[in-house]
């Protein structure tokens, strides 16, 4: 049995997990589970790395403890190298370097999105990815289609031309009164709402591998809001202050919006899967947790669709451990002088790794 530790500090959460043979979750820890209060108030940017600094030792130690192993039993230390905020990434990366050096085990720098792509493989029972596969990244940071011809081979073939699906949900969710993350709250409200109360646009034009959420967003906002000063103009001006109309049912809007988003995403994804003749579709990222998306896409897709376990749709350390294991198995690791890559297109993953491999 080979154990890989995965560390991710690319977002506001400090995350770590241990995976056995790249397939089985031995532990999965995040900051919120530790509930360790931050002590000092500092500026916003410092705050992120400061939080990571105060949590990282605890999170990693808990991950190793929960896995029922000692540090010596780890076979590699895998860590998110990018993309993300430099100060946040460097905290994780430097901790991982120190640990790898201390226990004499290889360091493996992982691309955050590659971690997400490995997350459906962590569903049980284990099943390898069948290539070529189409990956839909449906999150706040990205909404992108990737053609995957093999492990480590990623070709970005399209995605949103404006907002990501997560941004769309957050912007409308804010007007509906939902705090971040609005997606799970929208899903909850949609359960008791009427999905045909509003007929929000969900047209998918042509067959280019593109998505656009702007039309839907503007149509929803113009339907459910009024300008703060009075009646609703036909088209809300960009940046204008808007407020929810008093007669709007949040549950009905949530149900109708969720259905429109899921149909839009599913229709385009199914179309691309057909055109690219892939063997399967993998959907990853926060929005992949949505049950209606799972149902509609599974029904519309010409090939099987795989999703991560719900708890692995959002960021986690486990997926970094799983992605890193693939490199370990291949005899690849990184030198201890690699730096964080704040902007790191997935398509450039190979060249960045080749430069740093030891
Ligand atoms: O991948 P992710 O966790 O991180 C970012 O890329 O930021 O995605 C976050 C997005 C948020 O907009 C959140 O509201 C959305 O994923 N999300 C969901 C659900 N759970 C999280 N959207 C719809 N349904 C859900 N159940």
mmCIF file of N, CA and C and ligand atoms in Angstrom, residues 11 112-113 116 137-142 164-171 179-188 258 261-262 284-293 310 312-315 319, ligand 1:
data_model
loop_
_atom_site.group_PDB
_atom_site.id
_atom_site.type_symbol
_atom_site.label_atom_id
_atom_site.label_comp_id
_atom_site.label_asym_id
_atom_site.label_seq_id
_atom_site.Cartn_x
_atom_site.Cartn_y
_atom_site.Cartn_z
ATOM 1 N N UNK A 11 -7.306 28.181 -1.970
ATOM 2 C CA UNK A 11 -8.475 29.030 -1.689
ATOM 3 C C UNK A 11 -8.415 29.447 -0.226
ATOM 4 N N UNK A 112 -4.281 22.529 -9.457
ATOM 5 C CA UNK A 112 -5.544 22.424 -8.712
ATOM 6 C C UNK A 112 -6.662 21.774 -9.547
ATOM 7 N N UNK A 113 -6.770 22.158 -10.820
ATOM 8 C CA UNK A 113 -7.855 21.596 -11.649
ATOM 9 C C UNK A 113 -7.612 20.123 -11.970
ATOM 10 N N UNK A 116 -9.162 18.306 -9.256
ATOM 11 C CA UNK A 116 -10.620 18.150 -9.444
ATOM 12 C C UNK A 116 -10.940 17.034 -10.431
ATOM 13 N N UNK A 137 -15.719 21.287 -16.245
ATOM 14 C CA UNK A 137 -15.397 21.903 -14.951
ATOM 15 C C UNK A 137 -16.488 22.933 -14.695
ATOM 16 N N UNK A 138 -17.291 22.702 -13.676
ATOM 17 C CA UNK A 138 -18.430 23.577 -13.385
ATOM 18 C C UNK A 138 -18.248 24.136 -11.983
ATOM 19 N N UNK A 139 -17.597 25.297 -11.912
ATOM 20 C CA UNK A 139 -17.302 25.842 -10.587
ATOM 21 C C UNK A 139 -17.458 27.354 -10.591
ATOM 22 N N UNK A 140 -16.961 27.982 -9.512
ATOM 23 C CA UNK A 140 -17.008 29.438 -9.437
ATOM 24 C C UNK A 140 -15.866 30.040 -10.243
ATOM 25 N N UNK A 141 -14.713 29.386 -10.222
ATOM 26 C CA UNK A 141 -13.529 29.900 -10.900
ATOM 27 C C UNK A 141 -13.493 29.587 -12.382
ATOM 28 N N UNK A 142 -14.172 28.545 -12.817
ATOM 29 C CA UNK A 142 -14.103 28.128 -14.218
ATOM 30 C C UNK A 142 -15.372 27.410 -14.655
ATOM 31 N N UNK A 164 -18.858 32.513 -15.208
ATOM 32 C CA UNK A 164 -18.876 31.067 -14.969
ATOM 33 C C UNK A 164 -20.253 30.717 -14.394
ATOM 34 N N UNK A 165 -20.546 29.415 -14.362
ATOM 35 C CA UNK A 165 -21.844 29.017 -13.814
ATOM 36 C C UNK A 165 -21.935 29.394 -12.323
ATOM 37 N N UNK A 166 -20.816 29.249 -11.606
ATOM 38 C CA UNK A 166 -20.806 29.609 -10.180
ATOM 39 C C UNK A 166 -21.039 31.096 -9.973
ATOM 40 N N UNK A 167 -20.395 31.918 -10.812
ATOM 41 C CA UNK A 167 -20.594 33.377 -10.699
ATOM 42 C C UNK A 167 -22.055 33.741 -10.953
ATOM 43 N N UNK A 168 -22.652 33.069 -11.943
ATOM 44 C CA UNK A 168 -24.063 33.334 -12.269
ATOM 45 C C UNK A 168 -24.944 33.019 -11.062
ATOM 46 N N UNK A 169 -24.701 31.868 -10.461
ATOM 47 C CA UNK A 169 -25.491 31.466 -9.288
ATOM 48 C C UNK A 169 -25.281 32.460 -8.145
ATOM 49 N N UNK A 170 -24.021 32.881 -7.940
ATOM 50 C CA UNK A 170 -23.745 33.804 -6.827
ATOM 51 C C UNK A 170 -24.389 35.174 -7.050
ATOM 52 N N UNK A 171 -24.303 35.684 -8.300
ATOM 53 C CA UNK A 171 -24.835 37.032 -8.573
ATOM 54 C C UNK A 171 -26.348 37.061 -8.396
ATOM 55 N N UNK A 179 -26.396 33.970 1.048
ATOM 56 C CA UNK A 179 -24.969 34.213 1.257
ATOM 57 C C UNK A 179 -24.167 33.200 0.446
ATOM 58 N N UNK A 180 -22.832 33.478 0.297
ATOM 59 C CA UNK A 180 -21.958 32.524 -0.396
ATOM 60 C C UNK A 180 -21.788 31.265 0.457
ATOM 61 N N UNK A 181 -21.815 30.079 -0.083
ATOM 62 C CA UNK A 181 -22.092 29.720 -1.452
ATOM 63 C C UNK A 181 -23.605 29.587 -1.694
ATOM 64 N N UNK A 182 -24.094 30.272 -2.712
ATOM 65 C CA UNK A 182 -25.533 30.321 -2.953
ATOM 66 C C UNK A 182 -26.074 29.014 -3.536
ATOM 67 N N UNK A 183 -25.188 28.235 -4.215
ATOM 68 C CA UNK A 183 -25.640 27.016 -4.902
ATOM 69 C C UNK A 183 -26.437 26.051 -4.023
ATOM 70 N N UNK A 184 -25.888 25.636 -2.872
ATOM 71 C CA UNK A 184 -26.634 24.687 -2.040
ATOM 72 C C UNK A 184 -27.948 25.297 -1.513
ATOM 73 N N UNK A 185 -27.972 26.628 -1.280
ATOM 74 C CA UNK A 185 -29.196 27.283 -0.786
ATOM 75 C C UNK A 185 -30.244 27.346 -1.904
ATOM 76 N N UNK A 186 -29.759 27.601 -3.128
ATOM 77 C CA UNK A 186 -30.662 27.595 -4.283
ATOM 78 C C UNK A 186 -31.273 26.197 -4.446
ATOM 79 N N UNK A 187 -30.423 25.189 -4.285
ATOM 80 C CA UNK A 187 -30.903 23.813 -4.454
ATOM 81 C C UNK A 187 -31.958 23.461 -3.405
ATOM 82 N N UNK A 188 -31.719 23.901 -2.180
ATOM 83 C CA UNK A 188 -32.658 23.633 -1.087
ATOM 84 C C UNK A 188 -33.997 24.335 -1.362
ATOM 85 N N UNK A 258 -32.604 27.068 -11.399
ATOM 86 C CA UNK A 258 -31.807 25.841 -11.348
ATOM 87 C C UNK A 258 -32.086 24.972 -12.570
ATOM 88 N N UNK A 261 -30.416 26.556 -15.677
ATOM 89 C CA UNK A 261 -28.954 26.353 -15.655
ATOM 90 C C UNK A 261 -28.605 24.902 -15.994
ATOM 91 N N UNK A 262 -29.311 23.961 -15.370
ATOM 92 C CA UNK A 262 -28.991 22.543 -15.580
ATOM 93 C C UNK A 262 -29.276 22.136 -17.016
ATOM 94 N N UNK A 284 -16.918 17.972 -12.798
ATOM 95 C CA UNK A 284 -16.229 18.273 -11.535
ATOM 96 C C UNK A 284 -16.426 19.733 -11.144
ATOM 97 N N UNK A 285 -16.073 20.058 -9.888
ATOM 98 C CA UNK A 285 -16.226 21.426 -9.389
ATOM 99 C C UNK A 285 -17.460 21.531 -8.515
ATOM 100 N N UNK A 286 -17.589 22.660 -7.815
ATOM 101 C CA UNK A 286 -18.661 22.846 -6.830
ATOM 102 C C UNK A 286 -20.052 22.556 -7.361
ATOM 103 N N UNK A 287 -20.336 22.990 -8.588
ATOM 104 C CA UNK A 287 -21.691 22.854 -9.133
ATOM 105 C C UNK A 287 -22.029 21.389 -9.456
ATOM 106 N N UNK A 288 -20.995 20.543 -9.573
ATOM 107 C CA UNK A 288 -21.223 19.117 -9.829
ATOM 108 C C UNK A 288 -21.984 18.458 -8.678
ATOM 109 N N UNK A 289 -22.090 19.150 -7.545
ATOM 110 C CA UNK A 289 -22.830 18.598 -6.396
ATOM 111 C C UNK A 289 -24.340 18.669 -6.625
ATOM 112 N N UNK A 290 -24.756 19.459 -7.598
ATOM 113 C CA UNK A 290 -26.191 19.690 -7.788
ATOM 114 C C UNK A 290 -26.913 18.430 -8.302
ATOM 115 N N UNK A 291 -27.939 18.007 -7.580
ATOM 116 C CA UNK A 291 -28.639 16.750 -7.913
ATOM 117 C C UNK A 291 -29.406 16.844 -9.222
ATOM 118 N N UNK A 292 -30.003 18.023 -9.476
ATOM 119 C CA UNK A 292 -30.767 18.151 -10.720
ATOM 120 C C UNK A 292 -29.838 18.096 -11.929
ATOM 121 N N UNK A 293 -28.654 18.694 -11.805
ATOM 122 C CA UNK A 293 -27.678 18.628 -12.893
ATOM 123 C C UNK A 293 -27.294 17.166 -13.136
ATOM 124 N N UNK A 310 -20.298 13.647 -3.426
ATOM 125 C CA UNK A 310 -20.742 15.029 -3.162
ATOM 126 C C UNK A 310 -19.704 15.826 -2.348
ATOM 127 N N UNK A 312 -16.630 15.681 -2.255
ATOM 128 C CA UNK A 312 -15.386 15.992 -2.964
ATOM 129 C C UNK A 312 -15.598 16.939 -4.147
ATOM 130 N N UNK A 313 -16.824 17.493 -4.270
ATOM 131 C CA UNK A 313 -17.065 18.453 -5.371
ATOM 132 C C UNK A 313 -16.380 19.775 -5.050
ATOM 133 N N UNK A 314 -16.428 20.192 -3.804
ATOM 134 C CA UNK A 314 -15.725 21.421 -3.425
ATOM 135 C C UNK A 314 -14.249 21.080 -3.184
ATOM 136 N N UNK A 315 -13.440 22.125 -3.014
ATOM 137 C CA UNK A 315 -11.999 21.899 -2.856
ATOM 138 C C UNK A 315 -11.705 20.935 -1.711
ATOM 139 N N UNK A 319 -8.201 15.043 -3.363
ATOM 140 C CA UNK A 319 -8.044 15.009 -4.829
ATOM 141 C C UNK A 319 -6.600 15.341 -5.228
HETATM 142 O O1 LIG B 1 -15.450 24.558 -7.260
HETATM 143 P P1 LIG B 1 -15.938 25.486 -6.206
HETATM 144 O O2 LIG B 1 -16.194 24.897 -4.858
HETATM 145 O O3 LIG B 1 -14.960 26.696 -5.998
HETATM 146 C C1 LIG B 1 -14.735 27.737 -6.869
HETATM 147 O O4 LIG B 1 -14.321 27.537 -8.042
HETATM 148 O O5 LIG B 1 -14.970 28.870 -6.402
HETATM 149 O O6 LIG B 1 -17.301 26.111 -6.767
HETATM 150 C C2 LIG B 1 -18.030 26.996 -6.004
HETATM 151 C C3 LIG B 1 -19.397 27.201 -6.641
HETATM 152 C C4 LIG B 1 -20.186 28.236 -5.838
HETATM 153 O O7 LIG B 1 -20.727 29.188 -6.712
HETATM 154 C C5 LIG B 1 -21.257 27.394 -5.174
HETATM 155 O O8 LIG B 1 -22.432 28.132 -4.917
HETATM 156 C C6 LIG B 1 -21.478 26.291 -6.191
HETATM 157 O O9 LIG B 1 -20.167 25.974 -6.612
HETATM 158 N N1 LIG B 1 -22.158 25.132 -5.619
HETATM 159 C C7 LIG B 1 -23.327 24.652 -6.084
HETATM 160 C C8 LIG B 1 -23.698 23.593 -5.221
HETATM 161 N N2 LIG B 1 -22.723 23.453 -4.276
HETATM 162 C C9 LIG B 1 -21.780 24.409 -4.541
HETATM 163 N N3 LIG B 1 -24.098 25.026 -7.117
HETATM 164 C C10 LIG B 1 -25.237 24.366 -7.313
HETATM 165 N N4 LIG B 1 -25.668 23.339 -6.530
HETATM 166 C C11 LIG B 1 -24.938 22.924 -5.483
HETATM 167 N N5 LIG B 1 -25.360 21.930 -4.716
#
